[in-house]
mmCIF file of C-alpha atoms in Angstrom:
data_model
loop_
_atom_site.group_PDB
_atom_site.id
_atom_site.type_symbol
_atom_site.label_atom_id
_atom_site.label_comp_id
_atom_site.label_asym_id
_atom_site.label_seq_id
_atom_site.Cartn_x
_atom_site.Cartn_y
_atom_site.Cartn_z
ATOM 1 C CA UNK A 81 0.000 0.000 0.000
ATOM 2 C CA UNK A 82 2.756 2.445 0.895
ATOM 3 C CA UNK A 83 4.487 1.751 -2.406
ATOM 4 C CA UNK A 84 1.618 3.693 -3.972
ATOM 5 C CA UNK A 85 3.026 6.847 -2.360
ATOM 6 C CA UNK A 86 5.747 6.700 -4.986
ATOM 7 C CA UNK A 87 3.057 7.367 -7.552
ATOM 8 C CA UNK A 88 1.011 10.470 -8.164
ATOM 9 C CA UNK A 89 -0.979 11.563 -5.167
ATOM 10 C CA UNK A 90 -4.517 12.380 -6.232
ATOM 11 C CA UNK A 91 -6.650 15.075 -4.718
ATOM 12 C CA UNK A 92 -8.306 12.678 -2.248
ATOM 13 C CA UNK A 93 -4.980 12.577 -0.407
ATOM 14 C CA UNK A 94 -4.964 16.393 -0.319
ATOM 15 C CA UNK A 95 -8.489 16.283 1.095
ATOM 16 C CA UNK A 96 -7.340 13.865 3.808
ATOM 17 C CA UNK A 97 -4.521 16.233 4.709
ATOM 18 C CA UNK A 98 -7.030 19.040 5.008
ATOM 19 C CA UNK A 99 -9.305 16.945 7.248
ATOM 20 C CA UNK A 100 -6.327 16.112 9.462
ATOM 21 C CA UNK A 101 -5.276 19.751 9.752
ATOM 22 C CA UNK A 102 -8.784 20.884 10.661
ATOM 23 C CA UNK A 103 -9.232 18.085 13.211
ATOM 24 C CA UNK A 104 -5.859 18.815 14.801
ATOM 25 C CA UNK A 105 -6.780 22.505 15.076
ATOM 26 C CA UNK A 106 -9.890 21.466 17.024
ATOM 27 C CA UNK A 107 -7.782 19.176 19.239
ATOM 28 C CA UNK A 108 -5.487 22.065 20.005
ATOM 29 C CA UNK A 109 -8.463 24.257 20.968
ATOM 30 C CA UNK A 110 -10.006 21.544 23.187
ATOM 31 C CA UNK A 111 -6.760 20.118 24.609
ATOM 32 C CA UNK A 112 -7.640 16.723 23.133
ATOM 33 C CA UNK A 113 -4.993 14.082 22.520
ATOM 34 C CA UNK A 114 -6.655 11.794 20.010
ATOM 35 C CA UNK A 115 -9.301 11.797 17.346
ATOM 36 C CA UNK A 116 -11.282 8.557 17.458
ATOM 37 C CA UNK A 117 -13.908 9.142 14.805
ATOM 38 C CA UNK A 118 -14.367 11.454 11.828
ATOM 39 C CA UNK A 119 -17.799 11.906 10.272
ATOM 40 C CA UNK A 120 -17.928 13.376 6.765
ATOM 41 C CA UNK A 121 -20.867 14.373 4.616
ATOM 42 C CA UNK A 122 -20.015 14.226 0.906
ATOM 43 C CA UNK A 123 -22.321 14.791 -2.024
ATOM 44 C CA UNK A 124 -22.347 12.452 -5.000
ATOM 45 C CA UNK A 125 -21.510 15.416 -7.263
ATOM 46 C CA UNK A 126 -18.696 16.780 -5.074
ATOM 47 C CA UNK A 127 -16.053 15.302 -7.374
ATOM 48 C CA UNK A 128 -14.710 13.016 -4.669
ATOM 49 C CA UNK A 129 -14.042 9.331 -5.120
ATOM 50 C CA UNK A 130 -15.212 7.831 -1.822
ATOM 51 C CA UNK A 131 -13.212 4.640 -2.176
ATOM 52 C CA UNK A 132 -10.064 6.623 -2.915
ATOM 53 C CA UNK A 133 -10.747 8.789 0.143
ATOM 54 C CA UNK A 134 -11.228 5.691 2.333
ATOM 55 C CA UNK A 135 -8.012 4.250 0.918
ATOM 56 C CA UNK A 136 -5.843 7.308 1.525
ATOM 57 C CA UNK A 137 -7.279 8.288 4.909
ATOM 58 C CA UNK A 138 -5.338 5.851 7.111
ATOM 59 C CA UNK A 139 -2.212 6.472 5.042
ATOM 60 C CA UNK A 140 -2.431 10.224 5.482
ATOM 61 C CA UNK A 141 -3.263 9.877 9.203
ATOM 62 C CA UNK A 142 -0.139 7.926 10.156
ATOM 63 C CA UNK A 143 1.849 9.818 12.771
ATOM 64 C CA UNK A 144 -0.973 12.309 13.435
ATOM 65 C CA UNK A 145 -3.597 12.637 16.175
ATOM 66 C CA UNK A 146 -5.911 10.771 13.788
ATOM 67 C CA UNK A 147 -3.666 7.701 13.508
ATOM 68 C CA UNK A 148 -6.417 5.475 14.960
ATOM 69 C CA UNK A 149 -9.443 7.401 13.747
ATOM 70 C CA UNK A 150 -12.332 5.578 12.121
ATOM 71 C CA UNK A 151 -13.825 7.298 9.090
ATOM 72 C CA UNK A 152 -17.575 7.481 8.498
ATOM 73 C CA UNK A 153 -18.948 8.964 5.276
ATOM 74 C CA UNK A 154 -22.562 10.010 4.817
ATOM 75 C CA UNK A 155 -23.215 10.236 1.081
ATOM 76 C CA UNK A 156 -25.727 12.845 -0.090
ATOM 77 C CA UNK A 157 -27.589 12.365 -3.369
ATOM 78 C CA UNK A 158 -27.358 15.310 -5.748
ATOM 79 C CA UNK A 159 -30.567 17.129 -6.564
ATOM 80 C CA UNK A 160 -31.166 19.723 -9.254
ATOM 81 C CA UNK A 161 -33.882 22.251 -9.982
ATOM 82 C CA UNK A 162 -34.798 22.996 -13.600
ATOM 83 C CA UNK A 163 -34.594 26.731 -14.326
ATOM 84 C CA UNK A 164 -37.237 26.355 -17.072
ATOM 85 C CA UNK A 165 -40.041 24.258 -15.552
ATOM 86 C CA UNK A 166 -38.919 24.430 -11.887
ATOM 87 C CA UNK A 167 -39.052 20.651 -11.549
ATOM 88 C CA UNK A 168 -36.763 19.200 -8.876
ATOM 89 C CA UNK A 169 -35.076 15.956 -9.759
ATOM 90 C CA UNK A 170 -32.392 13.521 -8.690
ATOM 91 C CA UNK A 171 -29.184 14.303 -10.564
ATOM 92 C CA UNK A 172 -27.691 10.897 -11.218
ATOM 93 C CA UNK A 173 -25.087 12.152 -13.689
ATOM 94 C CA UNK A 174 -23.903 15.720 -14.219
ATOM 95 C CA UNK A 175 -24.967 15.902 -17.864
ATOM 96 C CA UNK A 176 -28.527 14.675 -17.516
ATOM 97 C CA UNK A 177 -31.281 17.076 -18.626
ATOM 98 C CA UNK A 178 -34.478 17.864 -16.742
ATOM 99 C CA UNK A 179 -36.573 14.678 -17.023
ATOM 100 C CA UNK A 180 -39.739 16.749 -17.382
ATOM 101 C CA UNK A 181 -38.887 19.321 -20.055
ATOM 102 C CA UNK A 182 -35.467 18.204 -21.321
ATOM 103 C CA UNK A 183 -33.681 21.479 -20.523
ATOM 104 C CA UNK A 184 -30.027 21.514 -19.555
ATOM 105 C CA UNK A 185 -30.485 24.834 -17.799
ATOM 106 C CA UNK A 186 -30.629 23.631 -14.179
ATOM 107 C CA UNK A 187 -29.146 24.495 -10.829
ATOM 108 C CA UNK A 188 -27.668 21.856 -8.577
ATOM 109 C CA UNK A 189 -29.348 22.410 -5.220
ATOM 110 C CA UNK A 190 -27.487 19.841 -3.150
ATOM 111 C CA UNK A 191 -24.990 17.028 -3.498
ATOM 112 C CA UNK A 192 -21.824 19.046 -4.084
ATOM 113 C CA UNK A 193 -20.889 19.471 -0.460
ATOM 114 C CA UNK A 194 -17.745 18.101 1.226
ATOM 115 C CA UNK A 195 -18.128 18.658 4.949
ATOM 116 C CA UNK A 196 -16.598 17.489 8.164
ATOM 117 C CA UNK A 197 -19.843 16.948 10.054
ATOM 118 C CA UNK A 198 -18.330 16.137 13.432
ATOM 119 C CA UNK A 199 -15.360 14.481 15.099
ATOM 120 C CA UNK A 200 -15.039 12.504 18.313
ATOM 121 C CA UNK A 201 -11.986 13.331 20.366
ATOM 122 C CA UNK A 202 -10.570 12.535 23.786
ATOM 123 C CA UNK B 247 -9.440 17.523 40.483
ATOM 124 C CA UNK B 248 -10.327 14.130 39.025
ATOM 125 C CA UNK B 249 -13.287 14.611 36.700
ATOM 126 C CA UNK B 250 -14.382 11.009 37.245
ATOM 127 C CA UNK B 251 -14.898 11.093 40.997
ATOM 128 C CA UNK B 252 -14.147 14.666 41.993
ATOM 129 C CA UNK B 253 -11.291 13.671 44.277
ATOM 130 C CA UNK B 254 -7.978 15.471 44.683
ATOM 131 C CA UNK B 255 -6.042 12.545 46.108
ATOM 132 C CA UNK B 256 -6.010 9.034 44.611
ATOM 133 C CA UNK B 257 -3.926 7.247 47.216
ATOM 134 C CA UNK B 258 -6.902 5.206 48.514
ATOM 135 C CA UNK B 259 -8.547 4.203 45.234
ATOM 136 C CA UNK B 260 -7.917 3.644 41.563
ATOM 137 C CA UNK B 261 -10.008 4.075 38.505
ATOM 138 C CA UNK B 262 -9.522 4.839 34.873
ATOM 139 C CA UNK B 263 -8.562 8.501 34.437
ATOM 140 C CA UNK B 264 -9.094 8.659 30.688
ATOM 141 C CA UNK B 265 -10.398 11.979 29.398
ATOM 142 C CA UNK B 266 -14.031 11.635 28.419
ATOM 143 C CA UNK B 267 -14.850 11.446 24.734
ATOM 144 C CA UNK B 268 -16.251 14.564 23.223
ATOM 145 C CA UNK B 269 -18.294 14.768 20.089
ATOM 146 C CA UNK B 270 -17.605 18.073 18.409
ATOM 147 C CA UNK B 271 -19.900 19.208 15.642
ATOM 148 C CA UNK B 272 -18.018 21.141 12.928
ATOM 149 C CA UNK B 273 -20.160 21.289 9.763
ATOM 150 C CA UNK B 274 -17.148 22.774 7.973
ATOM 151 C CA UNK B 275 -16.088 22.507 4.356
ATOM 152 C CA UNK B 276 -13.182 20.092 4.020
ATOM 153 C CA UNK B 277 -11.539 22.688 1.833
ATOM 154 C CA UNK B 278 -11.957 25.421 4.456
ATOM 155 C CA UNK B 279 -8.202 25.914 4.794
ATOM 156 C CA UNK B 280 -7.625 26.105 1.050
ATOM 157 C CA UNK B 281 -10.602 28.458 0.714
ATOM 158 C CA UNK B 282 -9.169 30.706 3.430
ATOM 159 C CA UNK B 283 -5.948 31.062 1.425
ATOM 160 C CA UNK B 284 -7.970 31.553 -1.770
ATOM 161 C CA UNK B 285 -9.950 34.365 -0.162
ATOM 162 C CA UNK B 286 -6.701 36.005 0.956
ATOM 163 C CA UNK B 287 -5.301 35.709 -2.564
ATOM 164 C CA UNK B 288 -8.424 37.273 -4.034
ATOM 165 C CA UNK B 289 -8.348 40.123 -1.511
ATOM 166 C CA UNK B 290 -4.745 40.866 -2.369
ATOM 167 C CA UNK B 291 -5.620 41.000 -6.065
ATOM 168 C CA UNK B 292 -8.753 43.100 -5.487
ATOM 169 C CA UNK B 293 -6.754 45.634 -3.514
ATOM 170 C CA UNK B 294 -4.624 46.127 -6.623
ATOM 171 C CA UNK B 295 -7.560 45.931 -9.037
ATOM 172 C CA UNK B 296 -5.724 43.010 -10.652
ATOM 173 C CA UNK B 297 -7.693 40.276 -12.421
ATOM 174 C CA UNK B 298 -6.611 36.649 -12.074
ATOM 175 C CA UNK B 299 -7.474 33.730 -14.329
ATOM 176 C CA UNK B 300 -6.850 30.054 -13.512
ATOM 177 C CA UNK B 301 -6.126 28.043 -16.678
ATOM 178 C CA UNK B 302 -6.990 24.349 -16.477
ATOM 179 C CA UNK B 303 -6.926 21.552 -19.023
ATOM 180 C CA UNK B 304 -5.442 18.177 -19.786
ATOM 181 C CA UNK B 305 -1.717 18.194 -20.583
ATOM 182 C CA UNK B 306 -0.910 19.245 -24.154
ATOM 183 C CA UNK B 307 -4.028 21.268 -24.939
ATOM 184 C CA UNK B 308 -1.951 24.388 -25.606
ATOM 185 C CA UNK B 309 -2.237 26.412 -22.385
ATOM 186 C CA UNK B 310 1.329 27.708 -22.466
ATOM 187 C CA UNK B 311 1.229 28.535 -26.183
ATOM 188 C CA UNK B 312 -2.068 30.366 -25.660
ATOM 189 C CA UNK B 313 -0.490 32.377 -22.841
ATOM 190 C CA UNK B 314 2.554 33.187 -24.984
ATOM 191 C CA UNK B 315 0.310 34.508 -27.762
ATOM 192 C CA UNK B 316 -1.822 36.377 -25.232
ATOM 193 C CA UNK B 317 1.223 38.075 -23.734
ATOM 194 C CA UNK B 318 2.384 39.138 -27.205
ATOM 195 C CA UNK B 319 -1.070 40.563 -27.888
ATOM 196 C CA UNK B 320 -1.535 42.379 -24.589
ATOM 197 C CA UNK B 321 1.844 43.243 -23.076
ATOM 198 C CA UNK B 322 1.844 46.738 -24.614
ATOM 199 C CA UNK B 323 -1.458 47.537 -22.878
ATOM 200 C CA UNK B 324 -1.344 45.572 -19.655
ATOM 201 C CA UNK B 325 1.145 44.284 -17.104
ATOM 202 C CA UNK B 326 0.977 40.509 -16.918
ATOM 203 C CA UNK B 327 2.217 38.146 -14.233
ATOM 204 C CA UNK B 328 2.153 34.370 -14.694
ATOM 205 C CA UNK B 329 2.324 31.561 -12.177
ATOM 206 C CA UNK B 330 3.257 28.282 -13.812
ATOM 207 C CA UNK B 331 2.384 24.935 -12.228
ATOM 208 C CA UNK B 332 4.037 21.686 -13.285
ATOM 209 C CA UNK B 333 5.210 18.583 -11.489
ATOM 210 C CA UNK B 334 8.794 19.250 -12.550
ATOM 211 C CA UNK B 335 10.969 21.666 -14.579
ATOM 212 C CA UNK B 336 10.778 25.388 -15.206
ATOM 213 C CA UNK B 337 10.380 24.989 -18.958
ATOM 214 C CA UNK B 338 7.052 26.788 -19.077
ATOM 215 C CA UNK B 339 8.121 29.694 -16.846
ATOM 216 C CA UNK B 340 11.102 30.228 -19.146
ATOM 217 C CA UNK B 341 8.823 30.300 -22.191
ATOM 218 C CA UNK B 342 6.627 32.903 -20.496
ATOM 219 C CA UNK B 343 9.590 35.113 -19.593
ATOM 220 C CA UNK B 344 10.804 34.896 -23.190
ATOM 221 C CA UNK B 345 7.367 36.049 -24.312
ATOM 222 C CA UNK B 346 7.795 39.146 -22.120
ATOM 223 C CA UNK B 347 5.901 38.555 -18.880
ATOM 224 C CA UNK B 348 7.076 38.056 -15.315
ATOM 225 C CA UNK B 349 6.793 34.376 -14.372
ATOM 226 C CA UNK B 350 7.187 32.202 -11.300
ATOM 227 C CA UNK B 351 7.355 28.408 -11.540
ATOM 228 C CA UNK B 352 5.798 26.169 -8.905
ATOM 229 C CA UNK B 353 6.894 22.528 -8.992
ATOM 230 C CA UNK B 354 4.290 20.437 -7.266
ATOM 231 C CA UNK B 355 6.329 17.237 -7.109
ATOM 232 C CA UNK B 356 3.858 14.412 -6.542
ATOM 233 C CA UNK B 357 0.833 16.696 -6.205
ATOM 234 C CA UNK B 358 -1.456 16.824 -9.218
ATOM 235 C CA UNK B 359 -2.845 20.325 -8.785
ATOM 236 C CA UNK B 360 -1.991 23.762 -7.505
ATOM 237 C CA UNK B 361 -3.633 24.906 -4.300
ATOM 238 C CA UNK B 362 -4.273 28.375 -2.924
ATOM 239 C CA UNK B 363 -1.462 28.165 -0.389
ATOM 240 C CA UNK B 364 1.106 27.468 -3.110
ATOM 241 C CA UNK B 365 -0.301 30.255 -5.284
ATOM 242 C CA UNK B 366 -0.241 32.722 -2.395
ATOM 243 C CA UNK B 367 3.464 32.065 -1.950
ATOM 244 C CA UNK B 368 3.867 32.481 -5.697
ATOM 245 C CA UNK B 369 2.340 35.973 -5.518
ATOM 246 C CA UNK B 370 5.063 36.928 -3.006
ATOM 247 C CA UNK B 371 7.580 36.744 -5.833
ATOM 248 C CA UNK B 372 5.834 39.490 -7.797
ATOM 249 C CA UNK B 373 5.399 43.167 -7.176
ATOM 250 C CA UNK B 374 1.864 43.130 -8.587
ATOM 251 C CA UNK B 375 1.077 46.538 -9.970
ATOM 252 C CA UNK B 376 -2.447 47.978 -10.110
ATOM 253 C CA UNK B 377 -4.752 47.123 -12.993
ATOM 254 C CA UNK B 378 -2.715 44.126 -14.131
ATOM 255 C CA UNK B 379 -3.538 40.603 -15.287
ATOM 256 C CA UNK B 380 -2.430 37.521 -13.383
ATOM 257 C CA UNK B 381 -2.497 34.199 -15.197
ATOM 258 C CA UNK B 382 -2.217 30.954 -13.245
ATOM 259 C CA UNK B 383 -1.412 28.008 -15.488
ATOM 260 C CA UNK B 384 -2.455 24.980 -13.471
ATOM 261 C CA UNK B 385 -0.955 21.507 -13.664
ATOM 262 C CA UNK B 386 -2.238 19.672 -16.735
ATOM 263 C CA UNK B 387 -4.981 17.501 -15.285
ATOM 264 C CA UNK B 388 -8.703 17.411 -16.061
ATOM 265 C CA UNK B 389 -9.797 16.128 -12.658
ATOM 266 C CA UNK B 390 -8.081 17.370 -9.510
ATOM 267 C CA UNK B 391 -7.693 21.110 -10.186
ATOM 268 C CA UNK B 392 -11.487 21.371 -10.523
ATOM 269 C CA UNK B 393 -12.123 21.548 -6.801
ATOM 270 C CA UNK B 394 -9.383 23.931 -5.686
ATOM 271 C CA UNK B 395 -10.185 27.626 -5.671
ATOM 272 C CA UNK B 396 -6.859 29.415 -6.086
ATOM 273 C CA UNK B 397 -8.242 32.899 -5.536
ATOM 274 C CA UNK B 398 -8.868 33.541 -9.198
ATOM 275 C CA UNK B 399 -11.643 35.692 -10.639
ATOM 276 C CA UNK B 400 -12.199 33.488 -13.685
ATOM 277 C CA UNK B 401 -11.650 29.785 -14.288
ATOM 278 C CA UNK B 402 -10.685 29.095 -17.928
ATOM 279 C CA UNK B 403 -10.848 25.511 -19.183
ATOM 280 C CA UNK B 404 -9.100 24.607 -22.409
ATOM 281 C CA UNK B 405 -10.025 21.737 -24.657
ATOM 282 C CA UNK B 406 -8.198 21.094 -27.902
ATOM 283 C CA UNK B 407 -9.566 19.642 -31.125
ATOM 284 C CA UNK B 408 -7.299 16.628 -30.733
ATOM 285 C CA UNK B 409 -9.077 15.551 -27.558
ATOM 286 C CA UNK B 410 -12.555 14.534 -28.598
ATOM 287 C CA UNK B 411 -15.833 16.425 -28.372
ATOM 288 C CA UNK B 412 -17.091 14.159 -25.550
ATOM 289 C CA UNK B 413 -14.442 15.401 -23.085
ATOM 290 C CA UNK B 414 -16.834 17.782 -21.262
ATOM 291 C CA UNK B 415 -19.203 14.874 -20.503
ATOM 292 C CA UNK B 416 -16.392 12.628 -19.342
ATOM 293 C CA UNK B 417 -14.866 15.297 -17.066
ATOM 294 C CA UNK B 418 -17.935 17.231 -15.929
ATOM 295 C CA UNK B 419 -16.483 18.677 -12.707
ATOM 296 C CA UNK B 420 -13.855 20.633 -14.615
ATOM 297 C CA UNK B 421 -16.299 22.103 -17.123
ATOM 298 C CA UNK B 422 -18.980 22.764 -14.512
ATOM 299 C CA UNK B 423 -16.595 25.069 -12.667
ATOM 300 C CA UNK B 424 -15.331 26.842 -15.798
ATOM 301 C CA UNK B 425 -16.508 30.400 -16.442
ATOM 302 C CA UNK B 426 -14.837 30.338 -19.856
ATOM 303 C CA UNK B 427 -13.965 27.506 -22.230
ATOM 304 C CA UNK B 428 -11.359 27.931 -24.942
ATOM 305 C CA UNK B 429 -11.519 25.390 -27.755
ATOM 306 C CA UNK B 430 -7.949 25.446 -29.045
ATOM 307 C CA UNK B 431 -6.107 24.028 -32.065
ATOM 308 C CA UNK B 432 -8.997 24.828 -34.435
ATOM 309 C CA UNK B 433 -6.388 24.918 -37.221
ATOM 310 C CA UNK B 434 -6.402 21.126 -37.010
ATOM 311 C CA UNK B 435 -10.159 20.768 -37.615
ATOM 312 C CA UNK B 436 -9.718 19.635 -41.254
ATOM 313 C CA UNK B 437 -7.514 16.779 -40.086
ATOM 314 C CA UNK B 438 -9.266 15.400 -37.005
ATOM 315 C CA UNK B 439 -12.635 13.823 -36.270
ATOM 316 C CA UNK B 440 -13.752 16.580 -33.931
ATOM 317 C CA UNK B 441 -17.316 17.887 -34.160
ATOM 318 C CA UNK B 442 -16.984 21.388 -32.755
ATOM 319 C CA UNK B 443 -20.738 21.996 -32.606
ATOM 320 C CA UNK B 444 -21.215 18.745 -30.667
ATOM 321 C CA UNK B 445 -18.423 19.827 -28.329
ATOM 322 C CA UNK B 446 -20.162 23.145 -27.654
ATOM 323 C CA UNK B 447 -23.449 21.289 -27.052
ATOM 324 C CA UNK B 448 -21.696 19.010 -24.584
ATOM 325 C CA UNK B 449 -20.106 21.926 -22.747
ATOM 326 C CA UNK B 450 -23.543 23.520 -22.389
ATOM 327 C CA UNK B 451 -25.015 20.270 -21.066
ATOM 328 C CA UNK B 452 -22.660 20.620 -18.135
ATOM 329 C CA UNK B 453 -22.859 24.404 -17.761
ATOM 330 C CA UNK B 454 -25.514 26.168 -19.778
ATOM 331 C CA UNK B 455 -24.168 29.713 -19.302
ATOM 332 C CA UNK B 456 -20.513 29.788 -20.300
ATOM 333 C CA UNK B 457 -18.359 31.972 -22.535
ATOM 334 C CA UNK B 458 -16.682 30.038 -25.349
ATOM 335 C CA UNK B 459 -13.745 31.114 -27.496
ATOM 336 C CA UNK B 460 -12.375 29.210 -30.471
ATOM 337 C CA UNK B 461 -8.671 29.696 -31.027
ATOM 338 C CA UNK B 462 -5.571 28.475 -32.695
ATOM 339 C CA UNK B 463 -2.721 29.563 -30.467
ATOM 340 C CA UNK B 464 -0.389 28.326 -33.200
ATOM 341 C CA UNK B 465 -1.622 30.391 -36.144
ATOM 342 C CA UNK B 466 -3.396 33.176 -34.233
ATOM 343 C CA UNK B 467 -7.042 32.458 -35.124
ATOM 344 C CA UNK B 468 -9.362 33.907 -32.498
ATOM 345 C CA UNK B 469 -6.526 35.429 -30.461
ATOM 346 C CA UNK B 470 -7.601 39.027 -31.123
ATOM 347 C CA UNK B 471 -11.115 38.395 -29.796
ATOM 348 C CA UNK B 472 -9.669 36.563 -26.789
ATOM 349 C CA UNK B 473 -7.228 39.406 -26.045
ATOM 350 C CA UNK B 474 -9.977 42.010 -26.472
ATOM 351 C CA UNK B 475 -12.065 40.221 -23.856
ATOM 352 C CA UNK B 476 -9.107 40.022 -21.469
ATOM 353 C CA UNK B 477 -8.232 43.669 -22.036
ATOM 354 C CA UNK B 478 -11.796 44.678 -21.167
ATOM 355 C CA UNK B 479 -11.625 42.748 -17.883
ATOM 356 C CA UNK B 480 -9.014 45.152 -16.610
ATOM 357 C CA UNK B 481 -10.563 48.243 -18.206
ATOM 358 C CA UNK B 482 -14.023 47.590 -16.794
ATOM 359 C CA UNK B 483 -12.993 47.382 -13.156
ATOM 360 C CA UNK B 484 -12.498 50.531 -11.124
ATOM 361 C CA UNK B 485 -8.986 51.690 -11.728
ATOM 362 C CA UNK B 486 -6.764 51.986 -8.688
ATOM 363 C CA UNK B 487 -4.608 55.115 -8.656
ATOM 364 C CA UNK B 488 -1.122 54.585 -7.253
#
C-alpha cells in the first residue's frame, strides 16, 4: 500500500490532509490528545471518489492525532432544480437534462458538499 | 481535580482517568483551509484591481502557447504576471519570460494540482502593480484542479480539437466550474474527427451559461477576440490610482 506513495498523489490525499489539519486545530483548541472518529458528509456530485478517500485516509493519518481514527462517510444524493419548468429531480449524472422538459439549464441544489460533520476526540 | 470522581487525592482508590470522549460538531467545508488562502489571494488581487485567471486543461491542450500569444497581444497595454504549475521543470516559466511577462514556476512534485497556499506564496515573488492581469497556469490535469479555488476571478478551461468532443461529458467537474472555455487548435479541424458543434453542445449540457472562445494559439485564429475580452476585464474594473 505504501508503495503507492511513490506514484502520483490524487486530490483525495490532499483532502485527507485538510481533514487532518482541521481536526488537529480542534484538538489544540479543546486540549484533546486523540481523534477517534471522523464523520464526513459528501455529495455524490462533489467530485470526490469515496473509495479513494477511504483508501488514503489511514495512510495520510499515520503519525498524526488521527492515527487510529475511524472514518464514516454520509453520502448525499445530488438534486437539481430545472430553471425552465422548476421541476426538482435527482441528478444521477452531471450531464442529464431535466426529465420533465429536457432542458439543460438547471441548478444543482445539493450534493456538491464536502463537509466534516463532526469528530469525536478525547 | 479528578473529573471522574471529583477527588484530589487518589492514594486510597484507583479508577480509569481517561479523558471523556467529546463529540464536536463542525459542519465545515473540508476545503476550508484552502478556501481561506484563496480568499486572501483574491483580496490581495482586489486591492490592486488586478484580475486573475486560472487556466486548467489536460496536458498538451496548448495552455502555455495560448499564454505566450496572449502576452504578445496584450503586453503593450497591460502588465501581466504568470504563475506556472508543473510537477517538474521550469520549462514553461522560461517560455513565459521569453514572451515578455514576469513568471514564477511552482513545482508540485507528486501533487497533481496547484492549491491556494502554493499560489499565495507564488504571488510573493511578484510586485503586482495595479490594474494588471495575473495568469495561473495549473498543472495539466482534467480532474483534480477542478475543486481547488486558487483565488482567481475566472476559471478558464481549455479543450483542444485533438481531444474529442465528448471530453466535457467525461470530465464534468472541470467544465462545470469553468466560467470560460477555450476550444484550441482549431487549425487542425480539417484533419481530425472533432465535431466542434457537438463539443459546444456538450459543454452547455454541463454548464448552460458559459463563454466560449475558439482559437488556434499556433496560427493566431481567435486570439484578437480573446485578447480584447481580457483587455476589457481590466478596463471595466475601477482603476486603482497609485
